[in-house]
XYZ file of C-alpha atoms in Angstrom:
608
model
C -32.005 -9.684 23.908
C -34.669 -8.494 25.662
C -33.929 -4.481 27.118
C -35.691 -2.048 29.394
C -34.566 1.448 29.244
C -35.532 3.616 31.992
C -34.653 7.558 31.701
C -34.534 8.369 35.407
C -33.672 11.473 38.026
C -31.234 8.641 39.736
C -30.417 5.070 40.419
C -28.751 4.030 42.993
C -27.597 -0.060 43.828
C -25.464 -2.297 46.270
C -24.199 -5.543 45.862
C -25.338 -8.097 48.416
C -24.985 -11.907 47.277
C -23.066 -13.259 44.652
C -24.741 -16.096 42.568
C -23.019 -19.026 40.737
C -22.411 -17.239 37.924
C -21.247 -14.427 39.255
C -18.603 -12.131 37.691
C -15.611 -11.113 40.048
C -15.706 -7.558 40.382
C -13.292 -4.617 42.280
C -14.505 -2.874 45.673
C -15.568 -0.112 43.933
C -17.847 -1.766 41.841
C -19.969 -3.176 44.709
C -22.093 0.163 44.751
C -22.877 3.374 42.718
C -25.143 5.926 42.408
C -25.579 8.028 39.049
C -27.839 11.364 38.802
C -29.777 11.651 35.101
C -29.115 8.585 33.563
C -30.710 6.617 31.111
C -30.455 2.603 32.535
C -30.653 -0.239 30.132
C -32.262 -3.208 32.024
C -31.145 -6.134 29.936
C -31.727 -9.777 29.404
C -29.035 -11.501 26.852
C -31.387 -15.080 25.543
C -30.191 -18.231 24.228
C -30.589 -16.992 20.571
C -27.881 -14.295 21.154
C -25.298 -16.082 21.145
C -25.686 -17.004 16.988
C -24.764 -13.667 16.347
C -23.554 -11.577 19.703
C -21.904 -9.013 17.770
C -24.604 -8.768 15.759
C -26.448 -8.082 19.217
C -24.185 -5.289 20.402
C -24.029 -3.706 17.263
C -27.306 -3.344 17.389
C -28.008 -3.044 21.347
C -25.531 0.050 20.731
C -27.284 1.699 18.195
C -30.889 1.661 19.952
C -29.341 3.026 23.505
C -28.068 5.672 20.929
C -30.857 6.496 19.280
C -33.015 6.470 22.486
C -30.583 8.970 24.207
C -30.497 11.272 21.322
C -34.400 11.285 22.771
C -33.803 12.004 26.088
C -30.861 13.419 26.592
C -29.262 11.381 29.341
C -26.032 12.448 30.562
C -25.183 8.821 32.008
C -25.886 5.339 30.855
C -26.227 2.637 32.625
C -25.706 -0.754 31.559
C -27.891 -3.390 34.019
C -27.594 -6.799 33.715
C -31.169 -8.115 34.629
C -32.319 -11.605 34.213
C -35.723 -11.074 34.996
C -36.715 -9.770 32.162
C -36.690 -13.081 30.037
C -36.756 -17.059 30.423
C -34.646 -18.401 27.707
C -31.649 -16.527 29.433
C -28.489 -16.903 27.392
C -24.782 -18.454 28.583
C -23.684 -16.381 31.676
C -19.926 -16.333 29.591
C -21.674 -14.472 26.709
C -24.102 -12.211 28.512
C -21.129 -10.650 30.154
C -19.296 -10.428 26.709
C -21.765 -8.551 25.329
C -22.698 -6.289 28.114
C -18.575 -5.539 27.956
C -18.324 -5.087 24.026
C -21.420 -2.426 24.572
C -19.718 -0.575 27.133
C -16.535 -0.310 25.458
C -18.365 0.374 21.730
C -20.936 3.553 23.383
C -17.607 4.755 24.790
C -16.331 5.317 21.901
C -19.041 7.267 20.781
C -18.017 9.769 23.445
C -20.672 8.309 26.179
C -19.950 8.527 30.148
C -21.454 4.867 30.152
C -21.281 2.577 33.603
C -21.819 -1.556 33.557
C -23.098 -2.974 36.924
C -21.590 -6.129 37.676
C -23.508 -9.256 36.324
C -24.282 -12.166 38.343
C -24.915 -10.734 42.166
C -27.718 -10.085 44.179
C -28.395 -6.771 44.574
C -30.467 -4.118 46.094
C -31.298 -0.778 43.803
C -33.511 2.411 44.303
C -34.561 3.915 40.816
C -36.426 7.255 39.936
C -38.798 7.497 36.648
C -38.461 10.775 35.046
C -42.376 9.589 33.776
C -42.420 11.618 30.990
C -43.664 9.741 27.620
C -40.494 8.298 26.662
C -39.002 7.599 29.793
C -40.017 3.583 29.676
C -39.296 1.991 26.678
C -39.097 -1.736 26.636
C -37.510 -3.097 23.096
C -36.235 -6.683 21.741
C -33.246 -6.536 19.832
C -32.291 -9.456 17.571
C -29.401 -9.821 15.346
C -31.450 -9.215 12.133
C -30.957 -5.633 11.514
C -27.833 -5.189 9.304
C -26.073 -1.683 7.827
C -27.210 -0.729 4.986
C -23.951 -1.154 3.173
C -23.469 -4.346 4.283
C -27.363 -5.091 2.539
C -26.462 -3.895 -1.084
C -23.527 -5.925 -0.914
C -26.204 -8.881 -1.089
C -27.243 -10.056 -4.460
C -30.751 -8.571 -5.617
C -34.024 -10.313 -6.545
C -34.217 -11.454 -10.021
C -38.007 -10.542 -11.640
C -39.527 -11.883 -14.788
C -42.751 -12.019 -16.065
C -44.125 -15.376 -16.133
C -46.662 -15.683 -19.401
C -47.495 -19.103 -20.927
C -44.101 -21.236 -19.857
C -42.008 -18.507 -20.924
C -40.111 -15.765 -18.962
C -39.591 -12.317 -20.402
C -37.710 -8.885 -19.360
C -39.840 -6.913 -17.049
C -38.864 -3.639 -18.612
C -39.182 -5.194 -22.146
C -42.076 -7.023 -22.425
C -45.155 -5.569 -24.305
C -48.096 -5.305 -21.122
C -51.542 -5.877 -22.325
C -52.681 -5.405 -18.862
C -52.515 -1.950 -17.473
C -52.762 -3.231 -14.461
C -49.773 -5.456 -14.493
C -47.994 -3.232 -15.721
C -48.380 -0.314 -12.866
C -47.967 -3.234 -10.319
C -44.700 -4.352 -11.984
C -43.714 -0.558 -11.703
C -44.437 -0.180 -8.180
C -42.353 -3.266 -7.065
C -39.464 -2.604 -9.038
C -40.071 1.366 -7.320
C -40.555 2.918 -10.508
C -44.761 3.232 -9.955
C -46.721 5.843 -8.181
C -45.365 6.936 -4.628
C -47.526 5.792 -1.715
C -48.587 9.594 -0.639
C -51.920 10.556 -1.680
C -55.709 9.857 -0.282
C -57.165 7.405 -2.186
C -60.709 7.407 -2.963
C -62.123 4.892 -0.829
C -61.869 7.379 2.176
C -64.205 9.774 1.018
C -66.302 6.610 -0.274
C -66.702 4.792 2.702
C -68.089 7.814 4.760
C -70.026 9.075 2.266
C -71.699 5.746 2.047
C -71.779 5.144 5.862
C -69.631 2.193 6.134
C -67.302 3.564 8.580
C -64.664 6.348 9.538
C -61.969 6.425 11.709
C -62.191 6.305 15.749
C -60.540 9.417 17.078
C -60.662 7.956 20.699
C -59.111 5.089 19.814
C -55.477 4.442 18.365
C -55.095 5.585 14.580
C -55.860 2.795 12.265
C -58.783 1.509 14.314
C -62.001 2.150 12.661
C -65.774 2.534 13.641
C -68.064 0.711 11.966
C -72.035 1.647 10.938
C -74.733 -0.924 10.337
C -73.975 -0.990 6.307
C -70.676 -1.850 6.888
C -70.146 -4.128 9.386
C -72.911 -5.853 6.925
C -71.187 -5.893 3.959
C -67.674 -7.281 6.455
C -70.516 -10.335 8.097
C -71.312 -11.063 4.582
C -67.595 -11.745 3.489
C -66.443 -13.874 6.478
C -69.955 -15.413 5.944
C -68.092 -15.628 2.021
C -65.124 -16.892 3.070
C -66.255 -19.102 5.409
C -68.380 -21.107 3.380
C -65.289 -21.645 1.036
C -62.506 -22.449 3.397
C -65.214 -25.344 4.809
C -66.079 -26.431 1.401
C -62.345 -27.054 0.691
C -62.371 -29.097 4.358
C -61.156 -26.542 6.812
C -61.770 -26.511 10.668
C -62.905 -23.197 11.876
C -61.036 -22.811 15.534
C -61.066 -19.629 17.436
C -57.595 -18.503 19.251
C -56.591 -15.840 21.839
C -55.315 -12.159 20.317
C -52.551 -11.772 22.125
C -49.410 -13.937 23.431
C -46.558 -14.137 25.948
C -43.316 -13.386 23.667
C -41.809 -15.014 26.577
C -42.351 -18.221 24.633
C -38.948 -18.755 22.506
C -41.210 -19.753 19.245
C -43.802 -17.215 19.320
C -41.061 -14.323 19.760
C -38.750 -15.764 17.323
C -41.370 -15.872 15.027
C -42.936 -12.457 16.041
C -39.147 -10.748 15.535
C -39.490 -11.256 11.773
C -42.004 -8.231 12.329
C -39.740 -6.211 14.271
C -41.077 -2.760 14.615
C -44.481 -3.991 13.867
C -44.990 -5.809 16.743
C -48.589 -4.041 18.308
C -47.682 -5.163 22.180
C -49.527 -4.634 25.487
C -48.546 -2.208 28.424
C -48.635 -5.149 30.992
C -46.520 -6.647 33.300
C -45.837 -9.432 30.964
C -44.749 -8.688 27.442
C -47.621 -9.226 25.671
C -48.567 -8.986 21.805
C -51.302 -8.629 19.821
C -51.014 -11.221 17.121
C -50.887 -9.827 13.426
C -52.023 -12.964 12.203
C -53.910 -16.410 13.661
C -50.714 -17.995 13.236
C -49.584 -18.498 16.886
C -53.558 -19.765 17.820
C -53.389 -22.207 14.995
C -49.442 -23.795 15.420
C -50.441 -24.076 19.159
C -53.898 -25.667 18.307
C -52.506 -28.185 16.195
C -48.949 -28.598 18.140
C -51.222 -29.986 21.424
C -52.639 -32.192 19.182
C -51.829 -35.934 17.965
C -51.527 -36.440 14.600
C -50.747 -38.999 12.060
C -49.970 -39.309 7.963
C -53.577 -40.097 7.793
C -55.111 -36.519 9.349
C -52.604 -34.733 6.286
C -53.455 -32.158 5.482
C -55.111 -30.645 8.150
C -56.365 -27.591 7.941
C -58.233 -24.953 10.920
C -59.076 -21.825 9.789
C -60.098 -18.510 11.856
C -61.676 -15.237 10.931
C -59.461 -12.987 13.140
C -61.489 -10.032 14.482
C -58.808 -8.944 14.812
C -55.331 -8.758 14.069
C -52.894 -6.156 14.577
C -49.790 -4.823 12.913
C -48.012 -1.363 14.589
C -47.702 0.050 11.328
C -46.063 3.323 10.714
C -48.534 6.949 11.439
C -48.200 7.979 7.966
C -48.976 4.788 6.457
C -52.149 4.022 8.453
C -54.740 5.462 5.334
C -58.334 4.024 5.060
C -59.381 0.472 4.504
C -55.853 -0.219 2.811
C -53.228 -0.345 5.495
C -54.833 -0.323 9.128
C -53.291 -1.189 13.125
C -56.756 -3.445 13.523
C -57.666 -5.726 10.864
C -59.888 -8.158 10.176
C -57.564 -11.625 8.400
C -59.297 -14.667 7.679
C -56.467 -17.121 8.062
C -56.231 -20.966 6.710
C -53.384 -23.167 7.665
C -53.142 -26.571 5.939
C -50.822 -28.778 7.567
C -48.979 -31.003 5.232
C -46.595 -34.257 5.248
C -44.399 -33.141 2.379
C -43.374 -31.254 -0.256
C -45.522 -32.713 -2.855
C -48.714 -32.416 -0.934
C -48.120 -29.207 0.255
C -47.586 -28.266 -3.715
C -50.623 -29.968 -4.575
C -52.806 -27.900 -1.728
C -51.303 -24.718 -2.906
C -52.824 -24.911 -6.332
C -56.121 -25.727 -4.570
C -55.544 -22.800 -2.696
C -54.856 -20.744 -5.932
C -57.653 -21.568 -7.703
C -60.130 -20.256 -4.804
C -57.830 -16.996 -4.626
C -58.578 -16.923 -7.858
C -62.294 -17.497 -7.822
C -62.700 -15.042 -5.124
C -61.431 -12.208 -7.529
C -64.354 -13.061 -10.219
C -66.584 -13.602 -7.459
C -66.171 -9.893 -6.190
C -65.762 -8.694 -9.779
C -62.624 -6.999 -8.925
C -59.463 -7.711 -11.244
C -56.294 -9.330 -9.165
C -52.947 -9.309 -11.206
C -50.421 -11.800 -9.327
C -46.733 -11.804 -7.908
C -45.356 -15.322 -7.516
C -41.459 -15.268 -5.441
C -39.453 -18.204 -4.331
C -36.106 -18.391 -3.435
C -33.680 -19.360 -6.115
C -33.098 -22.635 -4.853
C -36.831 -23.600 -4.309
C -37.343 -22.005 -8.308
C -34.490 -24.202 -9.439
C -36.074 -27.719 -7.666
C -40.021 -26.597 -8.300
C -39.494 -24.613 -11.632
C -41.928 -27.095 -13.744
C -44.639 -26.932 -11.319
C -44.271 -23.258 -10.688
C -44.952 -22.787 -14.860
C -47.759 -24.990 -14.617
C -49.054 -23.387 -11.491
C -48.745 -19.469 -13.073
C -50.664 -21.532 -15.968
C -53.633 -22.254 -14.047
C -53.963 -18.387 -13.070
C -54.635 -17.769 -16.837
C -52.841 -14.361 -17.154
C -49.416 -13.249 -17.238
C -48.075 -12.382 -13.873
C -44.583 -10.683 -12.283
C -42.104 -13.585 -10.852
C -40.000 -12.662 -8.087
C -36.792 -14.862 -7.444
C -35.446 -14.585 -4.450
C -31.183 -15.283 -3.857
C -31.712 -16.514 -0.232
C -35.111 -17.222 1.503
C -35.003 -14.363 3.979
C -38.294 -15.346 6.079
C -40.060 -18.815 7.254
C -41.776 -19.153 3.420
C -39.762 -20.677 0.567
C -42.344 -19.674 -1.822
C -46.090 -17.873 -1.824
C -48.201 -15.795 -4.301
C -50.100 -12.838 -3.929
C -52.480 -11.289 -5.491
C -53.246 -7.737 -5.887
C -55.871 -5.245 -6.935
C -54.891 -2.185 -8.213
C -56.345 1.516 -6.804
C -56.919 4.794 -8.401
C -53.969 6.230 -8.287
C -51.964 2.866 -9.705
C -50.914 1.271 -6.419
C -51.080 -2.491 -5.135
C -53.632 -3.128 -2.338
C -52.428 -6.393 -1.503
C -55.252 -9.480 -1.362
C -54.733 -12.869 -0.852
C -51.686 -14.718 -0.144
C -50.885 -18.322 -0.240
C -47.479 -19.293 1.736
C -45.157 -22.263 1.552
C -44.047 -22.203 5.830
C -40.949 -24.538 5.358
C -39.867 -22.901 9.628
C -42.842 -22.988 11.489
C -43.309 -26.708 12.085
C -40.457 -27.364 13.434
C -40.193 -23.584 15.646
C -43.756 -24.641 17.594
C -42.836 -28.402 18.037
C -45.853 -29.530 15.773
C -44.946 -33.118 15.073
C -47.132 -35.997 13.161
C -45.970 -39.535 13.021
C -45.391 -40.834 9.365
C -46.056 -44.530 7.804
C -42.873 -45.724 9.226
C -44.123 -44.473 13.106
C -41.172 -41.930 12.872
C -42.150 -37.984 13.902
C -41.958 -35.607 11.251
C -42.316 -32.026 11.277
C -45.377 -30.594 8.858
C -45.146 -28.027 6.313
C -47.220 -25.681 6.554
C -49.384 -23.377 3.855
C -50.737 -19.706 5.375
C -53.769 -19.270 2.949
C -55.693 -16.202 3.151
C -58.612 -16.302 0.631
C -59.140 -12.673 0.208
C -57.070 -11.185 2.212
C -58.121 -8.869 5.185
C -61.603 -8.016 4.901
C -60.714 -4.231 5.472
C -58.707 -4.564 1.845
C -61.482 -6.337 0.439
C -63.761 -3.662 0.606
C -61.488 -1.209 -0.114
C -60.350 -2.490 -3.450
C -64.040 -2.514 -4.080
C -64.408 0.969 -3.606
C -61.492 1.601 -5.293
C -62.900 0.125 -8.422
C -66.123 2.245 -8.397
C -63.989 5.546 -8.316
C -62.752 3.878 -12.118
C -63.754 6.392 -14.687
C -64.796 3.250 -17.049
C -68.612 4.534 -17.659
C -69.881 2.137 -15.637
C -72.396 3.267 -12.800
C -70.405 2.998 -9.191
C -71.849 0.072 -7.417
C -70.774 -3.003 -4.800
C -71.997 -6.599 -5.822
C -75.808 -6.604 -5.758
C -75.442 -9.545 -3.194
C -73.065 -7.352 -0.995
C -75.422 -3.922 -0.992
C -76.799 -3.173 2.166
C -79.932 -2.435 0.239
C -80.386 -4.437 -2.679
C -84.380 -3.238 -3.763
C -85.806 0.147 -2.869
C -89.579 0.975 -3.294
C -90.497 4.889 -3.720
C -93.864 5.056 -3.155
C -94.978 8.330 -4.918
C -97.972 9.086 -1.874
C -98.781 8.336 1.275
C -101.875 6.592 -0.580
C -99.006 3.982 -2.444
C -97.475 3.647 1.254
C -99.404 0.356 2.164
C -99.481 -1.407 -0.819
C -95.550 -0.244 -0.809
C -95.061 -2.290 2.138
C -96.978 -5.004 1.212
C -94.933 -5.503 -1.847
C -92.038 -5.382 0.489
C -92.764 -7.911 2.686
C -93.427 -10.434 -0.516
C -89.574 -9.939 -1.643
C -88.074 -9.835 2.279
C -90.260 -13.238 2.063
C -87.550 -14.675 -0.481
C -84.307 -13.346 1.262
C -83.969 -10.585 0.042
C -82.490 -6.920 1.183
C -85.353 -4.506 0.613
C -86.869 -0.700 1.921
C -89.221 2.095 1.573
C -88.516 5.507 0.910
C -91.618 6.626 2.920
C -90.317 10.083 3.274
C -91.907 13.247 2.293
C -89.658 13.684 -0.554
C -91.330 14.506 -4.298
C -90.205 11.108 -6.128
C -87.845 12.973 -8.043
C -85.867 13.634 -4.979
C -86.674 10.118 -3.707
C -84.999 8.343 -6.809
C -81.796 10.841 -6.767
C -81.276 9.691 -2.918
C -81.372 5.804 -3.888
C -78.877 6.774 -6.881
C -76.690 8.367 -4.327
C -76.852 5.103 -2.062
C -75.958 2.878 -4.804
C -79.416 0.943 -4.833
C -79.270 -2.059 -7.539
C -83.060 -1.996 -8.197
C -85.417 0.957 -7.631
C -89.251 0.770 -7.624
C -91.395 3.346 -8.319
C -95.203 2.738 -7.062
C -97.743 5.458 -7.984
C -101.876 4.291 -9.572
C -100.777 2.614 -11.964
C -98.462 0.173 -10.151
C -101.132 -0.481 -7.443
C -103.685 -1.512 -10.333
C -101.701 -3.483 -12.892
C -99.148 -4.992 -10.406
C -96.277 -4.360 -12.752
C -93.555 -1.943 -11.898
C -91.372 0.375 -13.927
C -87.290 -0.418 -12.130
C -84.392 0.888 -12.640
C -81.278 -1.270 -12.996
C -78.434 -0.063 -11.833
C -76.134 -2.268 -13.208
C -76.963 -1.696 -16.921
C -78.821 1.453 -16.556
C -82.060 0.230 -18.030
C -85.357 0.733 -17.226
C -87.633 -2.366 -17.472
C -90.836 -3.478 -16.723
C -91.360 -5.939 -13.929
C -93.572 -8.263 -11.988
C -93.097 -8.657 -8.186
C -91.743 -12.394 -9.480
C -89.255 -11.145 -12.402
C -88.111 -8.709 -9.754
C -87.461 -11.585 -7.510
C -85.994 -13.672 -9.724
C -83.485 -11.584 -11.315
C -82.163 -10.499 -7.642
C -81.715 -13.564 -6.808
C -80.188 -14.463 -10.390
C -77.239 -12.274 -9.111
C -76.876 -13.137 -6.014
C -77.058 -17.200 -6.335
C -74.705 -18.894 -4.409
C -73.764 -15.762 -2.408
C -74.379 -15.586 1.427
C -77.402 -13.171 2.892
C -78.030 -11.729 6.002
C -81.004 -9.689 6.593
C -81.617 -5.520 6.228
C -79.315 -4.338 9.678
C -81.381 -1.008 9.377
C -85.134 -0.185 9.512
C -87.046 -0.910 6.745
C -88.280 2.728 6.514
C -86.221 5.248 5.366
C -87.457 7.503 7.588
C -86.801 6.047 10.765
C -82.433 5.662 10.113
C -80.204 7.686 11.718
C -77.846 9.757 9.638
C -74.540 8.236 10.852
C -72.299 10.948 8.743
């Protein structure tokens, strides 16, 4: 059901044609006029009528909750087609208009229903105040919260080496499992609290929040929005490797389209929709682009699987003001997003450990530590049980199983992987999802050996998760008190070599040296500030530098420098070519983009 609800000084109407459908209605029903009333426009859709009590249940309890806003003294109940095109049976729309205007009577409401089915001409006044249009969809998924505990629980084991054990008995090596199995089961740390990365990521001038923009939207400086290029550069390269199609898709869609709003309602509240004259939403994920993309298309047994995958920039979820925090949990993310398109069952199991093993291998590429939840319903556990032991065996750790009694959402079964922050809660990385709905929902059809259609199943893969979480799990782990020097992947610091001259007298030869490792791809700058080197070297500490140069006389005559490694803390002697070589040592196989900032210190803007 799709419902308008206008809080307005008056609304007046008169009947003027009746329609086919038409209800029959009493004289004085043919007009009315009502002073401070709060009018629900609504549109009852085909996929009401599963469930209609479900609907006015739950129709009642929003006009409720809005006029506990407002403060109406009237409602008004107002049939009104336009606000939908998969309009439900005429029979039931007027059943369920009646069952809400009997059920908010009862809760003591002057309420009045204009007649459904006529023609008819109506003045309205906006009160205009902020909540005085509210447009809302309400489905027949919300349920009472008695009526939830009456269903059976999850089930959750811990999955190590073929054998399940007791969650709350078994003896965690991994303290990071082990806070992770706390949180789920909502025994862990509470979710209030600044994590580190805040501080981290301003200090370090990767970005801050955008106070002219909505919360959860974030400004981004030149280091950052490097270090996000060089992961979708990352990701890319993988997803292509493993035979995706990159595709690029609109950010927001009509939810007039049955699939895309059935599909969007398993979001509910987090639906992040447009003020237009269409009901528009921003997509949380590239889903919609990529079903679409490969729905228009013709395929056979032979293109499975198929897989397109897109870097959203971005995607957007309406999550809660208190939850919005940081990197973790934003409104405006950036998702890369893999669908793989499969015939069956057993190809789509065999592309999800594919999929697995690069979630995995992302993890030790970044050097951050992901402990995994795998959940299935029961009855996909009970068919797939072998090859979900031999798939937790291919992770290589223990990890938390979920069993699900029902599947509650379009995925059977999917992992995810998370890294752990500071203060002991998940930060959720990538996913890999078994779609068993989707296929069918978008009409996405391939034609088999036999030359019958078949609907696809379809995997959401997301290799890292959004890059936003990527970065800050990796701040996360610096603020670890493990001894270690704080420090992001040499090949993912903005500034991977710094050169201090110690005079102006070092300052060419400084630069000349630079050039030579720029020459072999490499991130490098000069401190040619007025600093004393002392100074010099404490402000490339403070920036997290992985190799620092000092170049005084001696340097400039013997061509061999004293650096400092930040990674192990040592100092060693180096040639311009040992320097080179052990960079790039690192960084082998990783992506590079050049220095976004001027090579001299001196020139950058202070962005804090």
């Amino acid at each position: 059901m799709r419902v308008l609800l206008i809080h307005s000084d008056y609304i007046k109407y008169q009947v003027k044609n009746k329609t086919p459908v038409a209800e029959e209605i009493e004289e004085a029903q043919e007009n009315g006029a009502f002073d401070e009333a709060l009018v629900v426009f609504s549109s009852i859709e085909k996929e009401d009528e599963e469930n209609p009590s479900a609907i006015v249940k739950n129709l009642v309890a929003e006009v409720i909750k809005t006029n506990e806003e407002v403060n109406a003294e009237k409602i008004v109940l107002y049939p009104y087609a336009h606000l939908s095109s998969s309009l439900g049976a005429p029979k039931v729309a007027v059943q369920i208009l009646k069952d809400a205007e009997e059920a908010l009577k009862e809760e003591g409401l002057d309420v009045f229903r204009v007649p459904f089915g006529w023609y008819k001409a109506f003045e309205i006044s906006c009160k205009g105040h902020p909540l005085s249009e509210l447009s809302r969809t309400i489905t027949a998924d919300a349920e009472e919260e008695e009526e939830k505990e009456e269903k059976k629980p999850s089930t959750w084991l811990i999955f190590k080496d073929g054998e399940t054990f007791d969650p709350k008995k078994y003896n965690y090596e991994s303290k990071d499992l082990e806070k992770l199995v706390a949180y789920e089961l909502g025994e862990g740390a509470s979710d209030e609290g600044e994590p580190p990365h805040v501080k981290i990521m301003r200090e370090k001038e990767l970005c801050d929040y955008e106070l002219a923009s909505d919360i959860g939207n974030l400004k981004w400086y030149p280091k950052g929005r490097l270090v996000r290029d060089l992961l979708a550069d990352y990701v890319y390269n993988f997803v292509v490797d493993l035979g995706a199609m990159p595709i690029e898709t609109p950010i927001f869609y009509d939810l007039a389209n049955d699939a895309i709003r059935e599909h969007a309602a398993k979001f509910g509240e987090r639906q992040y929709k447009t003020a237009t004259k269409k009901d528009l939403m921003l997509r949380f994920a590239c889903c919609f682009g990529a079903f679409r993309v490969l729905g228009g298309s013709f395929l056979t047994w032979k293109n499975l699987p198929a897989k397109v995958y897109e870097l959203s920039t971005y995607s957007f979820r309406f999550e809660k003001r208190g939850e919005v925090v940081g990197l973790k949990r934003l409104r405006a993310f950036t998702m890369p997003d893999m669908h793989s398109f499969c015939a069956d069952m057993p190809q789509a199991l065999h592309e999800f450990d594919a999929q697995v093993d690069m979630c995995v291998q992302t993890g030790v590429d970044l050097d951050v530590n992901y402990e995994a939840i795998f959940r299935a319903t029961e009855d996909f556990y009970e068919e797939n049980k072998e090859w979900m032991e031999a798939t937790a065996k291919r992770i290589g750790k223990p990890l938390l199983l979920e069993i699900l009694p029902e599947r509650k959402h379009y995925w059977s079964c999917k992992i995810d992987f998370a890294a752990i922050d500071y203060l002991g809660r998940p930060i959720e990385n990538p996913t890999v999802q078994i779609d068993v709905e989707s296929g069918r929902r978008f009409g996405i059809e391939y034609v088999d050996e036999n030359e019958n259609p078949q609907n696809p199943i379809i995997l959401h893969c997301s290799p890292t998760g959004s890059v936003e979480r990527v970065i800050c799990s990796l701040l996360e782990n610096t603020a670890k008190e493990d001894g270690i020097s704080p420090m992001l992947p040499i090949w993912l610091s903005p500034s991977q070599v710094r050169i201090l001259p110690i005079g102006e007298k070092h300052l060419d030869y400084a630069n000349e040296l630079a050039d030579k490792i720029a020459a072999e791809n490499i991130r490098v700058d000069v401190d040619n500030s007025d600093d004393r080197v002392g100074k010099k070297i404490r402000n490339a500490s403070k920036e997290w530098i992985p190799y620092i140069v000092v170049i005084g006389d001696k340097e400039v005559e013997t061509d061999n420098y004293n650096v400092t490694v930040r990674k192990t803390g040592e100092k060693l002697d180096m040639t311009a070519d040992e320097l080179i070589a052990s960079v790039k040592e690192e960084t082998e196989g990783m992506p590079f983009r050049r220095l976004p900032l001027p090579r001299n210190v001196s020139e950058r803007i202070n962005f804090k």
